[in-house]
Coordinates of N, CA and C and ligand atoms in Angstrom, one line a residue:
M14 N 14.6 -19.4 19.7 CA 13.6 -18.7 19.7 C 13.9 -17.7 18.9
R15 N 13.0 -16.9 17.7 CA 13.1 -15.9 17.1 C 13.8 -15.0 17.7
K16 N 15.1 -14.2 17.3 CA 15.8 -12.8 18.1 C 14.9 -11.6 17.3
K17 N 13.9 -10.8 18.2 CA 13.6 -9.9 17.2 C 14.3 -8.8 17.8
A18 N 14.4 -7.9 16.7 CA 14.8 -6.6 16.7 C 14.6 -5.6 17.4
P19 N 15.1 -5.0 18.1 CA 14.4 -4.1 18.8 C 13.3 -2.7 18.4
P20 N 12.5 -2.6 18.6 CA 11.5 -1.8 17.8 C 11.9 0.1 18.0
M21 N 12.3 0.5 16.3 CA 13.0 1.9 16.4 C 11.5 3.1 17.2
S22 N 12.1 4.1 18.0 CA 10.9 4.5 18.4 C 10.4 5.0 17.5
V23 N 10.4 5.4 16.2 CA 9.2 6.2 15.1 C 7.9 4.9 15.2
T24 N 9.1 3.5 15.2 CA 7.4 2.7 14.9 C 6.5 2.1 16.3
A25 N 7.2 2.7 17.2 CA 6.6 2.1 18.5 C 5.6 3.3 18.8
K26 N 6.1 4.6 18.3 CA 4.8 5.3 18.1 C 3.3 5.3 17.6
F27 N 3.4 4.6 16.6 CA 2.2 4.4 16.0 C 1.7 2.6 16.0
Q28 N 2.5 2.4 16.8 CA 2.2 0.3 16.7 C 1.3 0.6 17.9
D29 N 0.4 1.4 18.5 CA -0.4 0.6 18.6 C -1.7 2.0 18.5
N30 N -2.0 2.2 17.0 CA -3.1 3.1 16.7 C -3.2 1.8 15.9
A31 N -5.0 1.3 16.3 CA -5.9 0.6 15.9 C -5.6 0.8 13.9
N32 N -5.3 1.3 13.6 CA -5.1 1.5 12.1 C -4.4 1.8 11.6
I33 N -3.4 1.2 12.3 CA -1.9 1.3 11.3 C -1.4 0.3 11.3
C34 N -0.9 -0.7 10.5 CA -0.4 -2.1 10.6 C 0.9 -1.9 10.4
I35 N 1.8 -1.9 10.9 CA 3.4 -2.2 10.6 C 3.6 -3.5 10.5
I36 N 3.5 -4.2 9.2 CA 3.9 -5.5 8.7 C 6.0 -5.8 9.4
D37 N 5.9 -6.5 10.3 CA 7.0 -7.2 11.1 C 6.9 -8.4 10.8
H38 N 7.1 -8.4 9.0 CA 8.1 -10.3 9.2 C 9.5 -9.7 8.4
P39 N 10.3 -11.1 9.2 CA 11.5 -11.4 8.3 C 11.3 -10.9 6.6
L40 N 10.4 -11.5 5.9 CA 10.7 -11.4 4.4 C 10.8 -10.3 4.0
V41 N 10.0 -9.4 4.9 CA 9.9 -8.3 4.1 C 10.7 -6.7 4.5
T42 N 10.7 -7.5 6.0 CA 12.2 -6.6 6.8 C 13.4 -6.6 5.6
H43 N 13.9 -8.2 5.0 CA 14.8 -8.3 4.2 C 14.9 -7.7 2.8
K44 N 13.4 -8.3 2.1 CA 13.4 -7.8 1.1 C 13.5 -6.1 0.8
L45 N 12.9 -5.3 1.4 CA 12.8 -4.1 2.2 C 14.5 -3.4 1.7
S46 N 15.2 -3.8 2.5 CA 16.4 -3.9 2.9 C 16.9 -3.8 1.3
F47 N 17.0 -4.6 0.3 CA 17.7 -4.5 -0.5 C 17.1 -3.5 -1.4
L48 N 15.9 -3.0 -1.3 CA 15.2 -1.8 -1.6 C 15.7 -0.8 -1.7
R49 N 16.3 -0.5 -0.5 CA 16.4 0.5 0.1 C 18.0 1.0 -0.9
Q50 N 18.9 -0.2 -1.0 CA 20.3 0.0 -1.2 C 20.2 0.3 -2.6
K51 N 21.2 1.6 -2.9 CA 21.5 2.4 -4.1 C 21.8 1.5 -5.2
S52 N 22.8 0.5 -4.4 CA 23.2 -0.6 -6.0 C 21.5 -1.0 -6.5
T53 N 21.3 -1.8 -5.8 CA 19.9 -2.4 -6.5 C 19.3 -1.8 -7.9
G54 N 19.0 -2.2 -8.9 CA 19.1 -1.7 -10.3 C 17.3 -1.8 -10.1
S55 N 16.9 -1.5 -11.6 CA 15.5 -1.3 -11.8 C 15.2 -3.0 -11.9
K56 N 15.5 -3.9 -12.4 CA 14.8 -4.7 -12.8 C 14.4 -5.6 -11.4
E57 N 15.2 -5.5 -10.5 CA 15.5 -5.9 -9.3 C 14.3 -5.2 -8.4
F58 N 14.6 -4.1 -8.3 CA 13.7 -2.8 -7.8 C 12.4 -3.4 -8.0
R59 N 11.8 -3.7 -9.1 CA 10.5 -3.8 -9.6 C 10.6 -5.2 -9.2
A60 N 11.3 -6.1 -9.2 CA 10.3 -7.6 -9.0 C 10.5 -7.2 -7.1
L61 N 11.0 -6.7 -6.5 CA 10.8 -6.7 -5.3 C 10.0 -6.2 -4.4
V62 N 9.5 -4.8 -5.4 CA 8.5 -4.1 -4.9 C 7.1 -4.7 -4.9
E63 N 7.1 -6.0 -6.2 CA 6.0 -6.7 -6.5 C 6.2 -7.8 -5.3
E64 N 7.2 -8.6 -5.1 CA 6.8 -9.1 -3.8 C 6.8 -9.0 -2.4
I65 N 7.0 -7.8 -2.2 CA 6.5 -7.5 -0.8 C 4.9 -6.8 -1.1
A66 N 4.7 -6.4 -1.9 CA 3.3 -6.3 -2.4 C 2.3 -7.3 -2.1
A67 N 2.7 -8.5 -2.6 CA 2.0 -9.5 -2.2 C 1.9 -10.3 -0.7
L68 N 3.5 -10.3 -0.1 CA 3.6 -10.5 1.5 C 2.3 -9.4 2.0
M69 N 2.6 -8.1 1.9 CA 1.0 -7.1 2.2 C 0.2 -7.6 2.0
A70 N -0.4 -7.9 1.0 CA -1.4 -8.1 0.7 C -2.5 -9.2 1.4
Y71 N -1.4 -10.2 1.7 CA -1.6 -11.7 2.8 C -2.1 -10.5 3.7
E72 N -1.4 -10.0 4.4 CA -1.7 -9.2 5.7 C -2.9 -8.2 5.6
A73 N -2.8 -7.6 4.3 CA -4.3 -6.6 4.4 C -5.3 -7.3 4.2
T74 N -5.2 -8.2 3.9 CA -6.7 -9.4 3.7 C -7.3 -9.9 4.7
R75 N -6.7 -10.3 5.7 CA -6.7 -11.1 7.0 C -8.3 -10.9 7.2
D76 N -8.7 -9.7 7.4 CA -10.2 -9.6 8.1 C -10.9 -10.0 7.6
L77 N -10.9 -10.2 6.0 CA -11.5 -10.7 4.8 C -12.9 -11.1 5.6
P78 N -14.5 -11.2 5.9 CA -15.1 -12.3 6.3 C -15.4 -13.6 5.4
I79 N -15.4 -14.5 5.8 CA -15.1 -15.6 5.2 C -16.9 -16.0 5.6
G80 N -17.5 -17.2 4.5 CA -18.7 -17.5 4.5 C -18.7 -19.1 4.3
E81 N -19.6 -19.6 4.4 CA -20.1 -21.2 4.4 C -20.2 -21.6 3.0
E82 N -20.0 -22.5 2.0 CA -20.8 -23.3 1.1 C -20.4 -24.8 1.1
P83 N -21.3 -25.3 1.0 CA -21.3 -27.3 0.5 C -20.3 -27.3 -0.4
I84 N -19.5 -28.0 -0.1 CA -18.3 -28.0 -1.8 C -18.7 -30.1 -1.3
E85 N -18.0 -30.5 -2.6 CA -18.0 -32.5 -2.6 C -16.4 -32.3 -2.7
T86 N -15.5 -33.1 -1.9 CA -14.3 -33.8 -2.3 C -14.4 -34.9 -3.0
P87 N -13.5 -35.5 -4.0 CA -13.7 -36.4 -4.2 C -13.9 -38.0 -3.5
L88 N -13.6 -37.3 -2.1 CA -14.4 -38.8 -1.3 C -15.3 -38.2 -0.6
E89 N -15.9 -36.9 -0.3 CA -17.5 -36.6 0.5 C -18.1 -35.3 0.4
K90 N -19.2 -35.3 1.0 CA -19.8 -34.0 0.9 C -18.6 -33.1 2.2
A91 N -18.1 -31.7 2.1 CA -17.9 -31.2 3.1 C -18.6 -29.7 3.0
T92 N -17.7 -28.9 3.9 CA -18.1 -27.4 4.1 C -17.4 -26.9 3.6
G93 N -16.9 -25.7 2.7 CA -16.4 -25.2 1.9 C -16.5 -23.7 2.0
H94 N -15.3 -22.8 2.4 CA -15.2 -21.5 3.7 C -14.5 -20.6 1.9
F95 N -15.2 -19.5 1.9 CA -14.9 -18.9 0.7 C -15.1 -17.4 1.5
I96 N -13.9 -16.6 0.6 CA -14.6 -14.9 1.1 C -16.1 -14.7 0.8
S97 N -16.3 -14.1 1.6 CA -17.6 -13.5 1.2 C -17.3 -12.1 1.4
G98 N -19.0 -11.3 1.3 CA -18.6 -9.7 2.0 C -18.0 -9.3 0.1
K99 N -18.4 -8.0 0.4 CA -17.7 -6.8 -0.7 C -17.1 -8.0 -1.5
K100 N -17.1 -7.6 -2.8 CA -15.9 -7.2 -4.1 C -14.7 -6.3 -3.8
L101 N -13.6 -7.4 -4.1 CA -12.2 -5.5 -4.3 C -12.0 -5.2 -5.3
G102 N -11.8 -4.0 -5.2 CA -10.9 -3.0 -6.4 C -9.4 -2.5 -5.4
V103 N -8.9 -2.5 -6.5 CA -7.4 -2.4 -6.4 C -7.1 -0.7 -7.3
V104 N -6.3 0.0 -6.4 CA -6.3 1.3 -6.7 C -4.6 1.8 -6.8
P105 N -3.8 1.9 -7.9 CA -2.6 2.7 -7.8 C -2.7 4.2 -7.6
I106 N -1.3 4.5 -7.2 CA -1.3 5.9 -7.4 C -0.3 5.8 -8.1
L107 N -0.8 6.3 -9.9 CA 0.6 6.4 -10.6 C 1.3 7.8 -10.3
R108 N 2.9 7.7 -10.6 CA 3.3 6.0 -11.2 C 3.5 5.0 -10.7
A109 N 4.1 5.3 -9.7 CA 4.8 4.6 -8.6 C 4.1 2.9 -8.1
G110 N 3.0 3.8 -8.1 CA 1.7 2.3 -7.2 C 1.3 1.4 -8.4
L111 N 1.6 1.6 -9.8 CA 2.0 0.4 -10.5 C 2.9 -0.9 -10.6
G112 N 3.9 -0.1 -9.6 CA 5.0 -1.3 -9.2 C 4.3 -2.4 -8.3
M113 N 3.3 -1.4 -7.7 CA 2.8 -3.1 -6.5 C 1.3 -4.0 -7.2
L114 N 1.2 -3.0 -8.2 CA -0.2 -3.8 -8.8 C -0.4 -5.2 -9.0
E115 N 1.2 -5.7 -9.7 CA 0.7 -7.0 -9.9 C 1.0 -8.0 -9.2
G116 N 1.7 -7.5 -8.1 CA 1.9 -8.4 -6.7 C 0.8 -8.2 -6.2
I117 N -0.3 -7.3 -6.1 CA -1.2 -7.9 -5.3 C -1.9 -8.4 -6.4
L118 N -2.2 -7.7 -7.4 CA -3.3 -9.1 -8.3 C -3.0 -10.7 -8.6
R119 N -2.1 -10.7 -8.0 CA -1.3 -12.5 -8.2 C -2.5 -13.4 -7.0
L120 N -2.9 -12.7 -6.2 CA -3.2 -13.1 -5.0 C -4.8 -12.6 -5.4
I121 N -5.0 -11.4 -6.1 CA -6.7 -11.4 -6.0 C -6.6 -11.3 -7.7
P122 N -6.9 -12.1 -8.6 CA -7.1 -12.1 -9.7 C -8.1 -11.0 -10.3
N123 N -9.2 -11.3 -9.2 CA -10.2 -10.8 -10.3 C -10.6 -10.0 -9.6
A124 N -10.3 -8.9 -8.8 CA -10.1 -7.4 -8.4 C -10.1 -6.8 -9.8
K125 N -11.0 -5.8 -8.9 CA -11.1 -4.6 -10.3 C -9.7 -3.2 -10.6
V126 N -9.7 -2.9 -11.1 CA -8.3 -1.8 -10.8 C -8.5 -0.4 -11.3
G127 N -8.2 0.2 -10.5 CA -8.5 1.6 -10.8 C -7.5 2.4 -11.4
H128 N -7.2 3.3 -11.6 CA -6.0 4.3 -11.9 C -6.3 5.9 -11.2
V129 N -5.2 6.2 -10.2 CA -5.3 7.7 -9.9 C -4.0 8.0 -10.3
G130 N -3.8 9.3 -10.9 CA -2.8 9.7 -11.1 C -2.3 11.2 -10.7
L131 N -1.3 11.2 -9.8 CA -1.0 12.3 -9.2 C 0.5 12.9 -9.2
Y132 N 1.2 13.7 -8.9 CA 2.3 13.7 -9.1 C 2.7 14.8 -7.9
R133 N 3.8 14.7 -7.6 CA 4.4 16.0 -6.5 C 5.1 17.3 -7.4
N134 N 4.2 18.6 -6.9 CA 4.8 19.9 -7.6 C 6.2 19.6 -6.9
E135 N 7.4 20.0 -7.4 CA 8.6 19.3 -6.8 C 9.1 20.6 -5.7
Q136 N 8.3 22.1 -5.7 CA 8.9 23.1 -5.2 C 7.8 23.1 -4.0
T137 N 6.5 23.0 -3.9 CA 5.7 22.8 -2.8 C 5.3 22.0 -2.4
L138 N 5.5 20.6 -2.7 CA 5.0 19.5 -2.5 C 3.9 18.7 -2.1
E139 N 3.1 19.6 -3.5 CA 1.1 19.4 -3.3 C 1.5 18.5 -4.4
P140 N 0.4 17.8 -4.2 CA 0.2 16.9 -5.2 C -0.8 17.1 -6.7
V141 N -0.4 16.9 -7.7 CA -0.9 17.4 -8.7 C -2.1 16.4 -9.9
E142 N -3.3 16.3 -9.8 CA -4.0 15.6 -10.0 C -3.7 15.3 -12.1
Y143 N -3.7 14.4 -12.7 CA -3.9 14.3 -14.3 C -4.4 13.4 -14.8
F144 N -4.9 12.2 -13.9 CA -5.1 11.3 -14.3 C -6.8 10.5 -13.4
C145 N -7.7 10.1 -13.6 CA -8.8 9.5 -12.6 C -9.8 8.8 -13.6
K146 N -9.5 7.0 -13.4 CA -10.1 6.6 -14.2 C -10.6 5.4 -13.4
L147 N -11.9 4.7 -12.5 CA -12.2 4.4 -11.5 C -13.2 3.3 -11.9
P148 N -13.9 2.3 -11.3 CA -14.6 1.6 -11.4 C -16.2 2.1 -10.6
D149 N -16.8 2.1 -12.2 CA -18.4 2.6 -11.8 C -19.0 1.8 -10.6
D150 N -18.4 0.4 -9.9 CA -19.4 -0.1 -8.9 C -18.1 0.1 -7.7
L151 N -17.6 1.1 -7.5 CA -16.7 1.3 -7.0 C -16.8 1.8 -5.2
P152 N -18.4 2.0 -4.9 CA -18.6 2.5 -3.6 C -19.1 0.3 -3.1
E153 N -19.5 -0.4 -4.0 CA -19.5 -1.8 -3.7 C -18.5 -2.2 -3.5
R154 N -17.2 -2.0 -3.4 CA -16.1 -2.6 -3.3 C -15.1 -2.3 -2.3
D155 N -14.9 -3.1 -1.5 CA -13.3 -2.9 -0.4 C -12.3 -2.8 -1.2
I156 N -11.1 -1.3 -1.1 CA -10.3 -1.1 -1.8 C -9.3 -0.9 -1.1
L157 N -8.5 -1.3 -2.0 CA -6.6 -1.5 -1.4 C -6.5 -0.5 -2.8
L158 N -5.8 0.7 -1.7 CA -5.1 1.8 -2.5 C -3.6 1.6 -2.4
L159 N -3.0 1.6 -3.3 CA -1.4 1.2 -3.5 C -0.5 2.4 -3.8
D160 N 0.3 2.3 -2.9 CA 1.6 3.5 -3.5 C 2.7 3.8 -2.1
P161 N 3.8 3.1 -2.9 CA 4.9 2.5 -2.5 C 5.5 3.6 -1.1
M162 N 4.9 4.8 -1.4 CA 5.6 6.0 -0.5 C 4.9 6.9 0.3
L163 N 5.0 6.9 1.8 CA 3.8 7.9 2.4 C 5.2 9.3 2.6
A164 N 4.7 9.5 2.1 CA 6.0 11.1 2.3 C 5.5 12.0 3.1
T165 N 4.6 13.2 2.3 CA 4.1 14.0 3.6 C 2.7 13.4 3.8
G166 N 2.4 12.9 3.1 CA 0.5 12.3 2.8 C -0.3 13.0 2.3
G167 N 0.5 14.0 1.1 CA -0.5 14.9 0.5 C -1.2 14.2 -1.0
S168 N -0.9 13.2 -1.2 CA -0.6 12.2 -2.1 C -1.7 11.4 -1.6
A169 N -1.8 11.0 -0.4 CA -2.5 9.5 -0.3 C -4.3 10.6 0.0
V170 N -3.7 11.5 0.9 CA -5.1 12.0 0.9 C -5.8 12.2 -0.2
A171 N -5.0 13.3 -1.4 CA -5.8 13.9 -2.4 C -6.7 12.4 -3.3
A172 N -5.8 11.6 -3.2 CA -6.2 9.8 -3.8 C -7.4 9.9 -2.9
I173 N -7.6 9.4 -1.9 CA -8.4 8.9 -1.4 C -10.2 10.4 -1.4
K174 N -9.6 11.5 -1.4 CA -10.8 12.3 -1.8 C -11.0 12.1 -3.4
L175 N -10.5 11.9 -4.4 CA -10.8 11.3 -5.4 C -11.5 10.1 -5.4
L176 N -11.5 9.6 -4.4 CA -12.2 8.1 -4.4 C -13.4 8.6 -3.6
E177 N -13.6 9.3 -2.5 CA -15.0 9.6 -1.9 C -15.5 10.4 -3.2
K178 N -15.2 10.9 -4.0 CA -16.1 11.6 -5.3 C -16.8 10.7 -5.6
K179 N -16.2 9.8 -6.2 CA -16.3 8.7 -6.8 C -17.8 7.7 -6.0
G180 N -17.6 8.0 -4.8 CA -19.1 7.7 -4.4 C -18.3 6.6 -3.2
A181 N -17.2 6.4 -2.8 CA -16.2 5.6 -1.8 C -16.2 5.9 -0.5
K182 N -16.9 5.1 0.6 CA -15.9 5.7 1.8 C -15.5 5.6 2.4
A183 N -14.4 6.4 3.2 CA -13.0 6.0 4.0 C -13.5 4.6 4.6
E184 N -14.1 4.4 5.3 CA -13.9 2.7 6.3 C -13.7 1.7 5.0
Q185 N -13.9 2.0 4.0 CA -13.9 0.7 2.5 C -12.3 0.7 2.5
I186 N -11.8 1.6 2.4 CA -10.3 2.2 1.5 C -8.9 1.1 2.7
R187 N -8.4 0.9 2.5 CA -6.8 0.2 3.0 C -6.1 0.7 2.2
F188 N -5.3 1.4 2.6 CA -4.1 2.4 2.3 C -2.6 1.1 1.9
L189 N -2.2 0.8 0.9 CA -0.9 0.0 1.5 C 0.1 0.8 1.0
C190 N 1.4 0.4 2.1 CA 2.3 1.4 1.4 C 3.7 1.1 1.5
L191 N 4.9 0.9 1.2 CA 6.5 0.6 1.7 C 7.1 0.9 3.1
L192 N 7.3 2.2 2.8 CA 7.6 3.3 3.5 C 6.5 4.4 3.9
A193 N 6.7 4.7 5.5 CA 5.8 5.9 5.6 C 7.0 6.5 6.5
S194 N 6.8 7.9 6.5 CA 7.3 8.9 7.5 C 6.5 8.8 8.4
P195 N 6.8 8.9 9.0 CA 5.9 9.6 10.6 C 5.1 10.6 10.4
E196 N 5.5 11.9 9.9 CA 4.8 12.7 9.4 C 3.7 12.6 8.3
G197 N 3.7 11.7 7.4 CA 2.9 11.0 6.4 C 1.9 10.5 7.2
L198 N 1.7 9.5 7.9 CA 1.1 8.7 8.7 C 0.3 9.5 9.6
Q199 N 0.9 10.6 10.0 CA -0.1 11.7 11.1 C -1.0 11.8 10.7
R200 N -0.5 12.5 9.4 CA -1.2 13.6 8.6 C -2.8 12.4 8.3
L201 N -2.1 11.2 7.6 CA -3.4 10.3 6.9 C -3.8 9.8 7.8
S202 N -3.4 10.0 9.0 CA -4.8 8.8 10.0 C -5.4 10.3 10.5
E203 N -5.2 11.5 10.4 CA -5.7 12.3 11.8 C -7.1 12.9 10.2
A204 N -6.5 12.9 8.9 CA -7.5 13.3 7.9 C -8.6 12.4 7.5
Y205 N -8.0 10.6 7.8 CA -8.5 9.6 7.5 C -8.8 8.5 8.7
P206 N -9.2 8.7 9.8 CA -8.9 7.8 11.0 C -9.3 6.3 10.3
Q207 N -10.4 6.5 9.4 CA -11.5 5.2 9.4 C -10.6 4.4 8.0
V208 N -9.4 5.3 7.5 CA -8.9 4.5 6.7 C -7.7 3.7 7.2
S209 N -7.8 2.3 6.9 CA -6.9 1.6 7.6 C -5.3 1.5 6.8
I210 N -4.3 1.9 7.5 CA -2.9 1.4 6.5 C -1.9 0.8 7.1
Y211 N -1.3 0.1 6.0 CA -0.6 -0.9 5.6 C 0.7 -0.1 5.6
T212 N 1.9 -0.6 6.2 CA 3.3 -0.8 5.6 C 4.1 -0.9 6.5
A213 N 5.5 -1.4 5.7 CA 6.2 -2.0 5.9 C 7.2 -1.8 6.7
A214 N 7.4 -0.4 7.1 CA 8.4 0.4 7.7 C 7.8 1.6 8.0
V215 N 8.4 2.1 9.2 CA 8.3 3.5 9.4 C 9.7 3.8 9.6
D216 N 9.6 4.8 8.4 CA 11.7 5.5 8.3 C 11.5 6.8 9.4
K217 N 12.9 7.7 9.8 CA 12.8 8.3 10.4 C 12.2 9.9 10.4
C218 N 12.2 10.2 9.1 CA 11.7 11.7 9.2 C 11.4 11.6 7.4
L219 N 11.2 12.9 7.2 CA 11.1 13.2 6.1 C 12.4 14.9 6.1
D220 N 13.2 14.8 5.0 CA 13.8 16.0 4.6 C 13.3 17.0 4.0
E221 N 14.1 17.9 3.6 CA 13.8 19.5 3.7 C 13.1 19.2 1.8
N222 N 13.3 18.4 1.2 CA 13.2 18.1 -0.1 C 12.0 18.0 -0.1
G223 N 11.3 16.6 1.0 CA 10.1 16.3 1.0 C 10.5 13.9 1.3
Y224 N 11.5 13.8 0.9 CA 11.9 13.1 1.0 C 11.9 12.3 2.1
I225 N 12.1 10.9 2.0 CA 11.5 10.3 3.3 C 13.5 9.1 3.7
R226 N 13.9 9.7 4.9 CA 14.9 9.4 5.2 C 14.7 8.5 6.2
P227 N 15.1 6.9 6.5 CA 16.6 6.7 5.3 C 15.8 6.4 3.5
G228 N 14.7 5.7 3.8 CA 14.5 5.8 2.5 C 15.1 4.9 1.6
L229 N 14.2 5.4 0.3 CA 15.1 4.2 -0.8 C 15.3 5.1 -1.9
G230 N 14.8 6.6 -2.0 CA 15.5 7.4 -2.5 C 13.7 7.5 -3.4
D231 N 13.7 7.8 -4.6 CA 12.7 8.3 -5.8 C 12.0 7.0 -6.8
A232 N 10.9 6.4 -5.6 CA 10.7 5.0 -5.9 C 10.2 4.8 -7.5
G233 N 9.1 5.8 -8.1 CA 9.2 5.8 -9.7 C 10.3 6.1 -10.1
D234 N 11.0 6.4 -10.2 CA 12.5 6.9 -10.9 C 13.1 5.4 -10.7
R235 N 12.9 4.6 -9.9 CA 13.9 3.9 -9.3 C 12.9 2.5 -10.6
I236 N 11.7 2.1 -10.2 CA 11.1 1.2 -10.9 C 10.6 1.5 -12.5
F237 N 11.4 3.1 -12.5 CA 10.9 2.8 -14.3 C 12.1 3.4 -14.5
G238 N 13.0 3.5 -14.6 CA 14.4 3.7 -14.5 C 14.7 5.1 -15.2
T239 N 14.0 5.6 -14.2 CA 14.1 7.2 -15.3 C 14.6 8.3 -14.4
V240 N 15.7 8.1 -13.8 CA 16.4 8.3 -13.0 C 17.5 9.1 -13.5
Ligands
PRP301 C1 5.8 9.6 -5.1 C2 5.4 8.4 -4.2 C3 4.1 9.1 -3.8 C4 4.3 10.5 -3.4 C5 4.9 10.3 -1.7 O1 5.0 10.5 -6.4 O2 5.1 7.7 -5.2 O3 2.8 9.6 -4.8 O4 5.6 11.1 -4.5 O5 4.8 11.9 -1.6 P1 3.8 12.6 -1.0 O6 3.1 11.5 0.6 O7 4.6 13.8 -0.3 O8 2.5 13.1 -1.4 P2 6.0 11.3 -7.4 O9 5.3 12.5 -7.1 O10 7.5 11.0 -7.0 O11 5.5 10.6 -8.8 P3 5.9 9.3 -9.1 O12 5.0 8.1 -8.9 O13 5.0 9.5 -10.8 O14 7.3 9.3 -9.2
URA302 N1 8.3 10.5 -3.2 C1 9.1 9.1 -3.2 O1 9.5 8.2 -4.7 N2 10.6 8.8 -2.8 C2 10.6 10.1 -1.4 O2 11.0 9.3 -0.6 C3 8.9 10.8 -1.2 C4 8.3 10.9 -2.1

């Protein structure tokens, strides 16, 4: 029988929220621990972010509707089951969200991609918008919004506001992150209870500089080697 690590109390606090999915899978947990290590260099870090994002996409798309269509195998007519319903859009929050994009597109290659550019002001920790380019048919799509880090939650909330301005509804949005702080989860789920949140882990707390502890440091800098 598989031995399960006891859930951390912060994890337990959010586990019963129907809109928050904490991905509890040994492959994800294992890769995340390499990501956290300061000795992991940019090349390996990028590869791990991509791999974890792909594993998360598997979980975050679990409830997509399936429709039946007739198919023919080499042997006989049969019924095929294909994803039906809305098409998908993927929106990475620049910069660090870009690190997750390829992993997601590997599984969902036909998704349209939008970009939202935000950076945190280091003093106020408030997000500053510098770019926004989204598909015109965004309201007709289910949206995977990507950012490895949910810290104060300010960037995620600001990005969702931009998606709403383009006509998207909160219930169409799934937010995927690798690490969440309890504070960020609380803020995002209160601001947007209709948004489904997927995270690979919930960490202990935010520090006085708005960093997730124990965390993994600055995700963007580690992905792009700008430390
Ligand atoms: C990081 C991260 C999130 C944001 C999270 O981005 O990728 O976008 O901080 O923090 P929040 O929840 O407190 O808003 P950063 O501003 O460092 O920009 P970068 O991705 O360009 O490095
Ligand atoms: N952004 C990061 O990249 N890391 C943190 O810990 C918090 C915000």
